[in-house]
């Protein structure tokens, strides 16, 4: 992995992340950028999506070990495109679960079969089976607002120990080296700026390739309830005391879904974000519009009144396949008829909107004056809670299946 910074405005920076996808399929992405969200290693809703990095949560594979071992390799199992690269993260930040149990030996990660213990040795095996280009080593992220510095210190100490043991286990299994994955270490320390700074310095001294912000969001907290303002002061203090690392390392902030929070995080110097917003909106039957319509950035396509929208497109300002080839009334019909095509088209549209948003963000960083204007533009783009909308029928079925 190679990360370079091409320009900066304050702490916000424009960069370039390059990964080796082989001589015929190199992968490069501009930063700030997003990882393509998925659950189990494929992106069926985006057959025409550009090359990029897939975010693959490890907890979804803990109860599928037998299948993965039988296949021998995740790429073969999921028939991944050659230009697809993988980041094997610890958990799926889009879903929320009971708080996992953490000990000095393992972390209990949530799966559909219940809580499963993940040890360093098991993660090393999963890393070899999935062959990711980026991997997030095991860490103690179980911190709550109000926990004291003693708990934050324990979180840092455990995470550093997990990191060292993971590197050793991967080396012993032959999975680390010139062709091994880059290590995106968890930056923990709770709400203690001192422990955050200590963790940051320790990870940089260990040569971590990148950093993942963890330890702020509760595991049983809906993703839209987490706001950057809850931890901004801690992050700002830690980042201000730490000089810019050389060579620069990408900073990844998972779990941010509100556009205004993503913009502010980019202003603080973060480079990567998870691309879970399109999936979150699609699950709830919401379309992200190119401009505020009817006082909102979001349109619920399952509204029966939209059946009379004639041939009007979903969003006249969008050029995605959904908006070019299908009418809003047809999309509403698909949604109300419980057709899976409604989710597919909506996912394509919301993914196109997310890509356009990050293009806007990168352009704004190139012009410092327009960055403030972009933040003002999206200040009201707050994702509504689940109770405020009626999810699509297939999402209701998925939720019932998860509860069962």
XYZ file of C-alpha atoms in Angstrom:
404
model
C 0.000 0.000 0.000
C 1.192 3.480 -0.822
C -0.470 6.660 0.457
C 0.569 10.113 -0.712
C -0.763 13.588 0.089
C -1.015 15.919 -2.893
C -2.546 19.037 -1.307
C -3.915 20.255 2.001
C -6.140 22.967 3.445
C -5.632 23.254 7.182
C -5.708 19.651 8.390
C -7.925 18.565 5.491
C -5.901 16.890 2.785
C -6.206 15.522 -0.705
C -4.391 12.276 -1.281
C -3.973 9.147 -3.307
C -4.191 5.576 -1.988
C -2.647 2.946 -4.242
C -2.932 -0.806 -3.747
C -1.382 -3.581 -5.761
C -4.044 -5.518 -7.613
C -1.474 -7.212 -9.781
C 0.215 -5.813 -12.899
C -3.017 -5.913 -14.898
C -5.376 -4.631 -12.191
C -3.774 -1.915 -10.042
C -6.250 -0.174 -7.745
C -6.029 3.490 -6.864
C -8.479 5.831 -5.188
C -8.520 9.536 -4.462
C -8.937 10.635 -0.861
C -11.006 11.656 0.972
C -12.816 8.598 -0.316
C -15.097 5.798 0.764
C -14.945 2.026 0.940
C -17.661 0.047 -0.847
C -19.869 -1.411 1.872
C -20.984 -5.026 1.725
C -21.646 -7.828 4.182
C -19.896 -10.934 2.844
C -17.407 -9.959 0.178
C -19.483 -9.124 -2.897
C -21.492 -6.192 -4.217
C -24.407 -7.659 -6.219
C -26.291 -4.354 -6.429
C -23.411 -2.615 -8.206
C -22.462 -4.632 -11.290
C -21.224 -1.526 -13.083
C -19.455 0.101 -10.137
C -15.864 1.320 -10.625
C -12.829 -0.389 -9.188
C -12.444 0.171 -5.478
C -11.917 -1.250 -2.014
C -14.618 -3.497 -0.564
C -15.278 -3.200 3.154
C -15.727 -6.764 4.449
C -16.697 -7.074 8.150
C -14.973 -10.034 9.749
C -17.835 -10.799 12.146
C -20.009 -11.937 9.207
C -17.534 -14.750 8.494
C -17.043 -16.126 11.997
C -20.079 -18.407 11.689
C -19.162 -19.387 8.101
C -15.699 -20.759 8.802
C -16.466 -24.232 7.457
C -17.667 -22.769 4.149
C -14.643 -20.518 3.866
C -12.224 -23.328 4.679
C -13.867 -25.560 2.099
C -13.642 -22.873 -0.592
C -10.071 -22.114 0.375
C -10.239 -18.475 -0.642
C -12.826 -15.713 -0.349
C -12.102 -14.394 -3.829
C -12.943 -17.730 -5.412
C -16.012 -18.192 -3.227
C -17.491 -14.767 -4.065
C -16.171 -14.594 -7.643
C -14.653 -11.198 -6.977
C -13.583 -9.036 -9.869
C -9.782 -8.820 -10.289
C -9.870 -5.056 -9.690
C -11.569 -5.469 -6.310
C -9.468 -5.058 -3.169
C -10.567 -5.965 0.374
C -10.382 -4.324 3.773
C -11.119 -6.956 6.421
C -12.591 -4.933 9.299
C -13.612 -6.217 12.724
C -17.334 -5.437 12.774
C -20.163 -4.119 10.638
C -20.729 -0.549 11.816
C -24.045 -0.336 9.994
C -25.663 -2.899 12.293
C -25.739 -2.592 16.047
C -25.360 -5.434 18.486
C -25.035 -6.124 22.218
C -21.686 -5.051 23.618
C -19.097 -7.794 22.982
C -17.086 -9.296 25.810
C -13.367 -8.518 25.758
C -10.630 -10.404 27.592
C -6.866 -10.475 27.277
C -7.193 -13.550 25.032
C -10.120 -12.824 22.727
C -12.872 -10.430 21.665
C -16.453 -11.668 21.468
C -17.812 -10.499 18.115
C -21.523 -10.585 17.214
C -22.653 -13.022 14.519
C -26.066 -14.189 13.346
C -25.508 -17.344 15.393
C -24.705 -15.408 18.559
C -21.546 -14.038 20.083
C -18.382 -15.796 18.879
C -14.904 -15.448 20.421
C -12.216 -14.208 18.053
C -8.620 -14.937 19.006
C -5.495 -13.581 17.383
C -4.694 -16.999 15.907
C -8.179 -17.357 14.410
C -8.000 -13.882 12.892
C -4.639 -14.743 11.335
C -6.217 -17.845 9.764
C -9.179 -15.805 8.489
C -6.768 -13.271 7.036
C -5.026 -15.984 5.032
C -8.379 -17.386 3.850
C -9.782 -14.017 2.764
C -6.506 -12.632 1.330
C -7.340 -8.966 1.989
C -5.108 -6.113 0.884
C -5.909 -4.299 4.149
C -6.719 -5.840 7.524
C -7.746 -4.384 10.887
C -6.075 -6.356 13.714
C -7.990 -7.327 16.833
C -8.567 -4.530 19.366
C -10.396 -3.672 22.581
C -13.009 -1.163 21.429
C -15.461 -1.673 24.299
C -15.434 1.852 25.752
C -18.343 3.993 26.906
C -18.612 7.719 27.456
C -18.020 8.166 31.178
C -15.465 5.383 31.572
C -12.383 6.678 33.342
C -8.810 6.890 32.161
C -8.004 3.559 33.831
C -10.408 1.757 31.470
C -9.093 3.762 28.521
C -5.532 2.761 29.453
C -6.527 -0.891 29.585
C -8.133 -0.550 26.143
C -4.901 0.835 24.696
C -2.700 -1.777 26.390
C -4.886 -4.670 25.236
C -5.125 -3.352 21.690
C -1.355 -2.903 21.422
C -0.836 -6.429 22.760
C -3.370 -7.786 20.244
C -1.573 -5.908 17.454
C 1.853 -7.316 18.390
C 0.521 -10.866 18.718
C -1.340 -10.599 15.409
C 1.811 -9.504 13.594
C 3.692 -12.441 15.134
C 0.924 -14.937 14.274
C 0.739 -13.687 10.694
C 4.510 -13.940 10.305
C 4.487 -17.496 11.638
C 1.800 -18.471 9.127
C 3.682 -16.801 6.297
C 1.029 -14.167 5.687
C 3.119 -11.063 6.314
C 5.785 -9.667 4.064
C 6.080 -8.089 0.661
C 2.852 -9.670 -0.563
C 0.984 -9.581 2.755
C -1.823 -7.233 3.797
C -1.300 -3.695 5.026
C -2.225 -3.285 8.707
C -4.920 -0.732 9.571
C -4.494 -0.578 13.350
C -7.332 0.409 15.684
C -6.808 3.821 17.272
C -8.436 3.442 20.699
C -8.302 5.165 24.087
C -11.922 6.018 24.759
C -12.664 9.642 25.577
C -9.231 10.269 27.105
C -7.151 12.558 24.894
C -3.982 11.459 26.731
C -4.596 7.778 26.027
C -5.603 8.524 22.429
C -2.308 10.338 21.947
C -0.346 7.501 23.580
C -2.041 4.941 21.352
C -1.349 7.066 18.281
C 2.359 7.339 19.082
C 2.719 3.645 19.938
C 1.070 2.532 16.696
C 3.206 4.858 14.605
C 6.341 3.565 16.336
C 5.240 0.025 15.410
C 4.969 1.006 11.760
C 1.201 0.614 11.336
C 0.255 1.311 7.724
C -2.932 3.190 8.653
C -5.244 3.971 11.561
C -8.918 3.150 12.205
C -10.795 5.230 14.778
C -12.540 2.911 17.236
C -13.940 3.041 20.749
C -16.472 5.868 20.493
C -19.707 4.336 19.257
C -21.651 1.923 21.459
C -22.253 -1.479 19.925
C -25.961 -1.291 20.786
C -26.347 2.228 19.397
C -28.107 2.836 16.051
C -25.583 4.166 13.578
C -27.524 7.380 12.901
C -27.445 8.255 16.633
C -23.665 8.642 16.610
C -22.509 12.178 15.805
C -18.974 13.446 15.381
C -19.609 16.215 17.929
C -19.620 13.549 20.663
C -15.895 12.910 20.212
C -14.571 15.821 18.141
C -12.860 17.596 21.044
C -10.952 14.441 22.037
C -9.805 13.751 18.480
C -8.865 17.380 17.860
C -6.735 17.557 21.015
C -4.919 14.317 20.222
C -4.305 15.225 16.575
C -3.076 18.728 17.429
C -0.456 17.365 19.824
C 0.762 14.759 17.363
C 2.832 16.088 14.484
C 2.076 14.923 10.987
C 3.503 11.443 10.579
C 6.118 10.756 7.936
C 5.438 9.003 5.723
C 1.752 9.974 5.906
C -0.689 7.280 6.984
C -4.355 7.139 5.929
C -6.856 7.798 8.727
C -10.093 5.809 8.494
C -13.244 6.842 10.398
C -15.951 4.137 10.169
C -19.510 4.593 11.349
C -20.152 8.158 10.122
C -23.308 8.375 8.011
C -24.385 12.018 8.217
C -22.838 14.037 5.340
C -22.079 17.015 7.599
C -20.102 14.754 9.952
C -18.109 13.317 7.048
C -17.225 16.834 5.893
C -16.130 17.851 9.392
C -14.075 14.661 9.800
C -12.324 15.419 6.503
C -11.542 18.892 7.878
C -9.880 17.206 10.873
C -7.644 15.190 8.546
C -9.457 11.885 8.001
C -9.056 10.273 4.601
C -11.280 7.176 4.455
C -14.902 6.503 5.386
C -17.151 3.481 5.125
C -19.656 3.602 2.275
C -22.564 2.296 4.332
C -24.872 5.291 3.807
C -26.388 3.996 0.511
C -27.159 0.638 2.142
C -28.649 2.332 5.208
C -30.893 4.548 3.085
C -31.901 1.698 0.781
C -32.894 -0.523 3.683
C -35.274 2.212 4.793
C -36.627 2.924 1.332
C -35.024 6.373 1.169
C -33.511 8.063 -1.873
C -30.802 10.695 -1.421
C -31.744 13.670 -3.610
C -29.353 16.077 -5.314
C -31.071 19.056 -3.676
C -33.522 19.730 -0.877
C -37.037 18.879 -2.054
C -40.047 19.477 0.131
C -37.786 20.503 2.992
C -35.786 17.245 2.976
C -32.764 15.645 1.332
C -34.504 12.253 1.438
C -37.499 10.835 -0.415
C -39.314 7.717 0.772
C -40.085 5.750 -2.395
C -42.637 3.550 -0.637
C -45.124 6.410 -0.397
C -48.360 5.398 -2.131
C -48.882 8.981 -3.351
C -45.849 8.606 -5.638
C -47.794 6.166 -7.823
C -49.285 9.223 -9.530
C -45.884 10.756 -10.322
C -46.363 9.823 -14.026
C -43.081 9.713 -15.953
C -41.095 12.012 -13.673
C -37.682 10.524 -12.764
C -36.698 9.870 -9.194
C -34.191 12.740 -9.244
C -33.909 14.964 -12.345
C -30.460 16.115 -11.214
C -28.998 12.594 -11.136
C -27.642 10.695 -14.150
C -27.580 7.182 -12.661
C -29.293 4.274 -14.439
C -32.246 4.370 -12.052
C -32.996 8.023 -12.799
C -32.315 7.757 -16.547
C -34.327 4.636 -17.361
C -37.091 4.367 -14.765
C -39.830 6.672 -13.549
C -40.547 7.547 -9.942
C -44.023 6.044 -10.165
C -42.552 2.740 -11.402
C -40.042 2.729 -8.549
C -42.873 3.357 -6.079
C -44.833 0.505 -7.670
C -41.852 -1.844 -7.269
C -41.456 -0.826 -3.651
C -45.126 -1.247 -2.760
C -45.169 -4.598 -4.601
C -42.251 -5.881 -2.494
C -40.065 -6.372 -5.582
C -36.355 -6.752 -4.917
C -35.676 -4.643 -8.018
C -36.776 -1.637 -5.959
C -33.839 -2.163 -3.597
C -31.414 -2.762 -6.470
C -32.347 0.445 -8.297
C -32.438 2.467 -5.100
C -29.015 1.149 -4.115
C -27.601 2.160 -7.488
C -29.025 5.659 -7.131
C -27.828 6.189 -3.557
C -24.381 4.848 -4.457
C -24.163 7.331 -7.326
C -25.132 10.123 -4.929
C -22.430 9.094 -2.457
C -19.810 9.114 -5.220
C -20.967 12.581 -6.306
C -20.830 13.807 -2.699
C -17.203 12.736 -2.301
C -16.347 14.391 -5.612
C -17.833 17.597 -4.179
C -15.832 17.137 -0.981
C -12.521 16.693 -2.772
C -13.206 19.716 -4.976
C -14.070 21.794 -1.908
C -10.822 20.869 -0.130
C -8.952 22.087 -3.184
C -10.624 25.452 -2.610
C -10.636 26.315 1.101
C -13.396 28.904 0.725
C -15.880 26.401 -0.725
C -15.329 23.855 2.077
C -17.318 25.978 4.505
C -20.035 26.402 1.906
C -20.258 22.650 1.412
C -20.642 22.148 5.171
C -23.459 24.703 5.217
C -25.132 23.054 2.235
C -25.303 19.640 3.913
C -25.884 20.819 7.484
C -29.540 19.743 7.307
C -28.800 16.363 5.663
C -29.478 14.302 8.789
C -30.430 10.661 8.251
C -33.825 10.101 9.919
C -34.158 7.355 12.548
C -35.762 4.029 11.719
C -38.990 4.952 13.485
C -39.476 7.937 11.166
C -39.774 5.861 7.979
C -41.329 2.588 6.882
C -38.553 0.229 5.651
C -38.957 -1.667 2.410
C -40.752 -4.974 2.749
C -37.644 -7.070 2.081
C -35.807 -5.129 4.797
C -38.641 -5.830 7.228
C -38.238 -9.525 6.428
C -34.476 -9.299 7.008
C -35.000 -7.665 10.397
C -37.471 -10.371 11.430
C -34.987 -13.015 10.286
C -32.229 -11.405 12.362
C -34.491 -11.313 15.418
C -35.315 -14.999 14.961
